[in-house]
Amino acid sequence: MYKTIKISRGNTGWGGPLVITPTDKCHTVLSVTGGGIDPVSQKIAELTGGEAVDGWKTSLPDEEVMVAVVDCGGTARCGVYPKKGIYTVNLTPVGQSGPLAQFITEDIYVSDVKPECIEVLGEAGEYVAPERVAAAPASDRPKTKAQAKEEIAAANAGKNENIVTRIGKGVGYVVGQFFQAGRDTIDMVIKNILPFMAFTSTILGIISASGLGNVIANTIAPFCSTLPGMLLICLICSLPFLSPILGPGAVIAQVVGTLLGAQFATGAIPAQYALPALFAIDGQVGGDFVPVGLSLGEAEPETIEFGVPAVLFSRLITGPVSVLIAFVLSIGMF
């Protein structure tokens, strides 16, 4: 017997609470958290009577996914499933962030979720997916802009527009597109670029003031100042069982990149190694997004089952190759 559960946000989380009820058709918990089924996904499945599956090994039709559990640090994954209308649980304390932030709403998304944030409400009723919520009767709700435009268009049907009207409408459309582009740009800068700059500045300040930078620099500098060392770093970052863990939010790459940037600026590491070092520390980039990307491409379950390990293992080859190419191209650059 299925049961209804309530998922609340953590102390530093955002969104929710989500009240979720499984059905015979929609009872699967999709765990996309760096490989394996995490404790939150397992508990949701146990309390609801549903089934937890590893999103790295298989894929399901959207209508069969009851809830998706991710560990996104604020990039695309946290918005992919809300965009599809699927309840989304994020293990990290991230709110409306990333390029799909407009789809992340409190009625479909909750973050900083831990096992203790999940509770049973009662026996299962009929599950209603977010995108399938019944709309109020047309007579009981105000008209939307689209409906108003349709009515105006219907009223003007058959009327010939003069040249001035057509030019005015064309200019208005172009201006509107530019205005919306500007608004989206400002929104992106405020929600993504400025927080990243603040994060980088804070990390750099902590590393410099605490002396941690010298310790890490003395450890990493020997590797980043030689080609074999950079190849070794890239191989470690590209390991199939490590890259999905190092990838979320690009935190590791940001911290190490900030540190190396300071070392290049002070001359501790020759500037000619800057380009290959960039590829060396980014060997894991995208490793956590492989199953999500395949899902966005509407790949078949068999494609995802074989495609995810294929991409992860291919990084062991393409990662070091990219370092070698960058090293060759950087010769004579500085």
Short mmCIF file of C-alpha atoms in Angstrom, two decimals, residues 15 20-23 57 97 101 103 129-130 160 168 189 193 195 220 247 260 279 295 307 321:
data_model
loop_
_atom_site.label_atom_id
_atom_site.label_comp_id
_atom_site.label_asym_id
_atom_site.label_seq_id
_atom_site.Cartn_x
_atom_site.Cartn_y
_atom_site.Cartn_z
CA GLY A 15 11.21 25.70 -1.40
CA ILE A 20 3.86 13.51 -2.70
CA THR A 21 1.67 10.48 -3.24
CA PRO A 22 2.68 7.57 -5.47
CA THR A 23 0.41 5.53 -7.73
CA LYS A 57 22.24 3.37 -14.92
CA SER A 97 19.73 29.25 -9.41
CA ALA A 101 15.95 29.19 -12.47
CA PHE A 103 11.26 26.85 -13.58
CA ALA A 129 1.61 15.71 -10.96
CA PRO A 130 2.45 19.44 -10.81
CA ASN A 160 -6.50 44.94 -43.46
CA GLY A 168 4.59 49.90 -35.67
CA VAL A 189 24.17 38.44 -13.69
CA ILE A 193 27.68 35.74 -12.03
CA PRO A 195 27.40 35.17 -6.45
CA ILE A 220 50.08 21.14 -6.14
CA GLY A 247 31.58 17.64 -10.68
CA LEU A 260 46.36 28.24 -9.22
CA PHE A 279 42.29 21.37 -18.76
CA SER A 295 17.56 12.37 -20.42
CA GLY A 307 26.12 5.76 -22.59
CA VAL A 321 44.70 14.35 -24.72
#
